[in-house]
């Protein structure tokens, strides 16, 4: 049985799209958490609509609207996988999405991030 090489699909010009990631880290100063200046960078990868199964894996999944899945070769961050940062924000097609969960398929060379559309942006 042959498998689909997801990493190969992610880098394929036929399927990949460019999106912008805003990453904000911080540090503790005298017991207070201070946010650093956010950095922005572009990533290319595959973007799909989140399935019911993927939406159910994230907190408050039953109330989510506009969930998307972003595949990349670059690690994406949530607050829980980096306590000194807040979740990455993705800008794509004039919408902003907050990363809610990252599935690190490191053995296969890629990351899958479930993100929800941020209202009002």
PDB file of C-alpha atoms in Angstrom:
ATOM      1  CA  UNK A   1       0.000   0.000   0.000  1.00  0.00           C
ATOM      2  CA  UNK A   2       1.439   3.376  -0.981  1.00  0.00           C
ATOM      3  CA  UNK A   3       1.121   6.430   1.205  1.00  0.00           C
ATOM      4  CA  UNK A   4       0.710  10.041   0.256  1.00  0.00           C
ATOM      5  CA  UNK A   5       3.849  12.002   1.049  1.00  0.00           C
ATOM      6  CA  UNK A   6       2.235  14.985   2.804  1.00  0.00           C
ATOM      7  CA  UNK A   7       5.510  16.894   3.027  1.00  0.00           C
ATOM      8  CA  UNK A   8       5.809  16.698  -0.746  1.00  0.00           C
ATOM      9  CA  UNK A   9       2.264  18.038  -1.184  1.00  0.00           C
ATOM     10  CA  UNK A  10       2.966  20.933   1.214  1.00  0.00           C
ATOM     11  CA  UNK A  11       5.874  22.178  -0.908  1.00  0.00           C
ATOM     12  CA  UNK A  12       4.165  21.541  -4.251  1.00  0.00           C
ATOM     13  CA  UNK A  13       3.486  24.742  -6.241  1.00  0.00           C
ATOM     14  CA  UNK A  14       0.162  23.190  -7.248  1.00  0.00           C
ATOM     15  CA  UNK A  15      -1.189  23.135  -3.697  1.00  0.00           C
ATOM     16  CA  UNK A  16       0.726  25.556  -1.493  1.00  0.00           C
ATOM     17  CA  UNK A  17      -0.352  29.076  -0.636  1.00  0.00           C
ATOM     18  CA  UNK A  18       1.489  31.848   1.159  1.00  0.00           C
ATOM     19  CA  UNK A  19       0.207  33.124   4.493  1.00  0.00           C
ATOM     20  CA  UNK A  20       1.612  35.508   7.094  1.00  0.00           C
ATOM     21  CA  UNK A  21       2.313  34.484  10.679  1.00  0.00           C
ATOM     22  CA  UNK A  22       2.490  37.008  13.513  1.00  0.00           C
ATOM     23  CA  UNK A  23       4.398  35.613  16.492  1.00  0.00           C
ATOM     24  CA  UNK A  24       4.536  37.379  19.839  1.00  0.00           C
ATOM     25  CA  UNK A  25       6.869  36.208  22.561  1.00  0.00           C
ATOM     26  CA  UNK A  26       7.557  37.726  25.925  1.00  0.00           C
ATOM     27  CA  UNK A  27       9.647  37.594  29.030  1.00  0.00           C
ATOM     28  CA  UNK A  28       9.273  38.004  32.770  1.00  0.00           C
ATOM     29  CA  UNK A  29      10.544  41.171  34.355  1.00  0.00           C
ATOM     30  CA  UNK A  30      10.238  41.580  38.121  1.00  0.00           C
ATOM     31  CA  UNK A  31       7.519  38.931  38.203  1.00  0.00           C
ATOM     32  CA  UNK A  32       5.457  40.544  35.435  1.00  0.00           C
ATOM     33  CA  UNK A  33       5.069  39.077  31.935  1.00  0.00           C
ATOM     34  CA  UNK A  34       6.081  41.630  29.305  1.00  0.00           C
ATOM     35  CA  UNK A  35       5.221  41.086  25.625  1.00  0.00           C
ATOM     36  CA  UNK A  36       8.009  41.673  23.116  1.00  0.00           C
ATOM     37  CA  UNK A  37       7.429  43.290  19.739  1.00  0.00           C
ATOM     38  CA  UNK A  38       5.613  40.858  17.451  1.00  0.00           C
ATOM     39  CA  UNK A  39       7.461  39.527  14.432  1.00  0.00           C
ATOM     40  CA  UNK A  40       5.829  38.756  11.086  1.00  0.00           C
ATOM     41  CA  UNK A  41       7.011  36.240   8.531  1.00  0.00           C
ATOM     42  CA  UNK A  42       5.573  34.460   5.520  1.00  0.00           C
ATOM     43  CA  UNK A  43       5.126  30.713   5.274  1.00  0.00           C
ATOM     44  CA  UNK A  44       3.945  28.634   2.378  1.00  0.00           C
ATOM     45  CA  UNK A  45       1.864  25.545   2.922  1.00  0.00           C
ATOM     46  CA  UNK A  46      -1.432  23.869   2.282  1.00  0.00           C
ATOM     47  CA  UNK A  47      -4.642  25.331   3.726  1.00  0.00           C
ATOM     48  CA  UNK A  48      -7.873  23.369   4.084  1.00  0.00           C
ATOM     49  CA  UNK A  49     -11.216  23.759   5.814  1.00  0.00           C
ATOM     50  CA  UNK A  50     -11.263  22.071   9.216  1.00  0.00           C
ATOM     51  CA  UNK A  51     -13.313  18.903   9.475  1.00  0.00           C
ATOM     52  CA  UNK A  52     -15.764  18.192  12.294  1.00  0.00           C
ATOM     53  CA  UNK A  53     -13.204  15.814  13.809  1.00  0.00           C
ATOM     54  CA  UNK A  54     -10.502  18.522  13.866  1.00  0.00           C
ATOM     55  CA  UNK A  55     -12.882  21.116  15.304  1.00  0.00           C
ATOM     56  CA  UNK A  56     -13.932  18.743  18.079  1.00  0.00           C
ATOM     57  CA  UNK A  57     -10.285  18.383  19.173  1.00  0.00           C
ATOM     58  CA  UNK A  58      -9.952  22.049  20.126  1.00  0.00           C
ATOM     59  CA  UNK A  59     -11.360  23.787  23.212  1.00  0.00           C
ATOM     60  CA  UNK A  60     -14.931  25.001  22.754  1.00  0.00           C
ATOM     61  CA  UNK A  61     -15.072  23.178  19.435  1.00  0.00           C
ATOM     62  CA  UNK A  62     -18.855  23.146  19.447  1.00  0.00           C
ATOM     63  CA  UNK A  63     -18.950  26.953  19.113  1.00  0.00           C
ATOM     64  CA  UNK A  64     -16.282  27.435  16.460  1.00  0.00           C
ATOM     65  CA  UNK A  65     -16.960  29.276  13.207  1.00  0.00           C
ATOM     66  CA  UNK A  66     -14.497  29.581  10.359  1.00  0.00           C
ATOM     67  CA  UNK A  67     -11.954  26.969  11.420  1.00  0.00           C
ATOM     68  CA  UNK A  68      -9.131  26.237   8.978  1.00  0.00           C
ATOM     69  CA  UNK A  69      -6.202  23.830   8.981  1.00  0.00           C
ATOM     70  CA  UNK A  70      -2.761  25.111   8.040  1.00  0.00           C
ATOM     71  CA  UNK A  71      -0.035  22.635   7.059  1.00  0.00           C
ATOM     72  CA  UNK A  72       3.559  23.804   7.103  1.00  0.00           C
ATOM     73  CA  UNK A  73       7.134  22.646   7.384  1.00  0.00           C
ATOM     74  CA  UNK A  74       7.727  25.356  10.012  1.00  0.00           C
ATOM     75  CA  UNK A  75       6.582  24.858  13.627  1.00  0.00           C
ATOM     76  CA  UNK A  76       3.544  26.947  14.560  1.00  0.00           C
ATOM     77  CA  UNK A  77       2.867  27.873  18.173  1.00  0.00           C
ATOM     78  CA  UNK A  78       0.010  27.887  20.631  1.00  0.00           C
ATOM     79  CA  UNK A  79       0.160  29.363  24.099  1.00  0.00           C
ATOM     80  CA  UNK A  80       0.263  25.881  25.603  1.00  0.00           C
ATOM     81  CA  UNK A  81       3.292  24.664  23.634  1.00  0.00           C
ATOM     82  CA  UNK A  82       5.288  27.803  24.468  1.00  0.00           C
ATOM     83  CA  UNK A  83       4.514  29.333  27.887  1.00  0.00           C
ATOM     84  CA  UNK A  84       6.571  32.438  27.074  1.00  0.00           C
ATOM     85  CA  UNK A  85       4.474  33.361  24.048  1.00  0.00           C
ATOM     86  CA  UNK A  86       0.903  33.770  22.902  1.00  0.00           C
ATOM     87  CA  UNK A  87      -0.640  31.767  20.089  1.00  0.00           C
ATOM     88  CA  UNK A  88       0.473  32.595  16.572  1.00  0.00           C
ATOM     89  CA  UNK A  89      -1.922  34.625  14.438  1.00  0.00           C
ATOM     90  CA  UNK A  90      -2.206  33.751  10.757  1.00  0.00           C
ATOM     91  CA  UNK A  91      -3.302  36.267   8.142  1.00  0.00           C
ATOM     92  CA  UNK A  92      -4.784  34.707   5.021  1.00  0.00           C
ATOM     93  CA  UNK A  93      -7.278  36.069   2.480  1.00  0.00           C
ATOM     94  CA  UNK A  94      -7.963  39.237   4.514  1.00  0.00           C
ATOM     95  CA  UNK A  95      -8.856  37.246   7.634  1.00  0.00           C
ATOM     96  CA  UNK A  96      -6.958  36.575  10.841  1.00  0.00           C
ATOM     97  CA  UNK A  97      -6.881  33.147  12.450  1.00  0.00           C
ATOM     98  CA  UNK A  98      -5.667  32.226  15.923  1.00  0.00           C
ATOM     99  CA  UNK A  99      -3.851  28.902  16.289  1.00  0.00           C
ATOM    100  CA  UNK A 100      -5.760  26.707  18.713  1.00  0.00           C
ATOM    101  CA  UNK A 101      -3.952  23.390  18.327  1.00  0.00           C
ATOM    102  CA  UNK A 102      -0.784  22.146  16.676  1.00  0.00           C
ATOM    103  CA  UNK A 103      -0.271  18.531  15.713  1.00  0.00           C
ATOM    104  CA  UNK A 104       3.463  18.023  15.198  1.00  0.00           C
ATOM    105  CA  UNK A 105       3.836  15.300  12.595  1.00  0.00           C
ATOM    106  CA  UNK A 106       7.591  15.594  13.033  1.00  0.00           C
ATOM    107  CA  UNK A 107       8.292  12.002  11.960  1.00  0.00           C
ATOM    108  CA  UNK A 108       6.819  12.933   8.590  1.00  0.00           C
ATOM    109  CA  UNK A 109       8.420  16.385   8.433  1.00  0.00           C
ATOM    110  CA  UNK A 110       5.417  18.694   8.815  1.00  0.00           C
ATOM    111  CA  UNK A 111       3.062  20.444  11.243  1.00  0.00           C
ATOM    112  CA  UNK A 112      -0.724  20.642  11.164  1.00  0.00           C
ATOM    113  CA  UNK A 113      -2.303  23.621  12.928  1.00  0.00           C
ATOM    114  CA  UNK A 114      -6.018  24.105  13.549  1.00  0.00           C
ATOM    115  CA  UNK A 115      -6.913  27.791  13.689  1.00  0.00           C
ATOM    116  CA  UNK A 116     -10.150  29.718  14.163  1.00  0.00           C
ATOM    117  CA  UNK A 117     -11.140  32.949  12.493  1.00  0.00           C
ATOM    118  CA  UNK A 118     -10.926  35.946  14.773  1.00  0.00           C
ATOM    119  CA  UNK A 119     -14.074  38.061  14.563  1.00  0.00           C
ATOM    120  CA  UNK A 120     -13.698  41.777  14.037  1.00  0.00           C
ATOM    121  CA  UNK A 121     -10.429  41.619  12.086  1.00  0.00           C
TER     122      UNK A 121
END
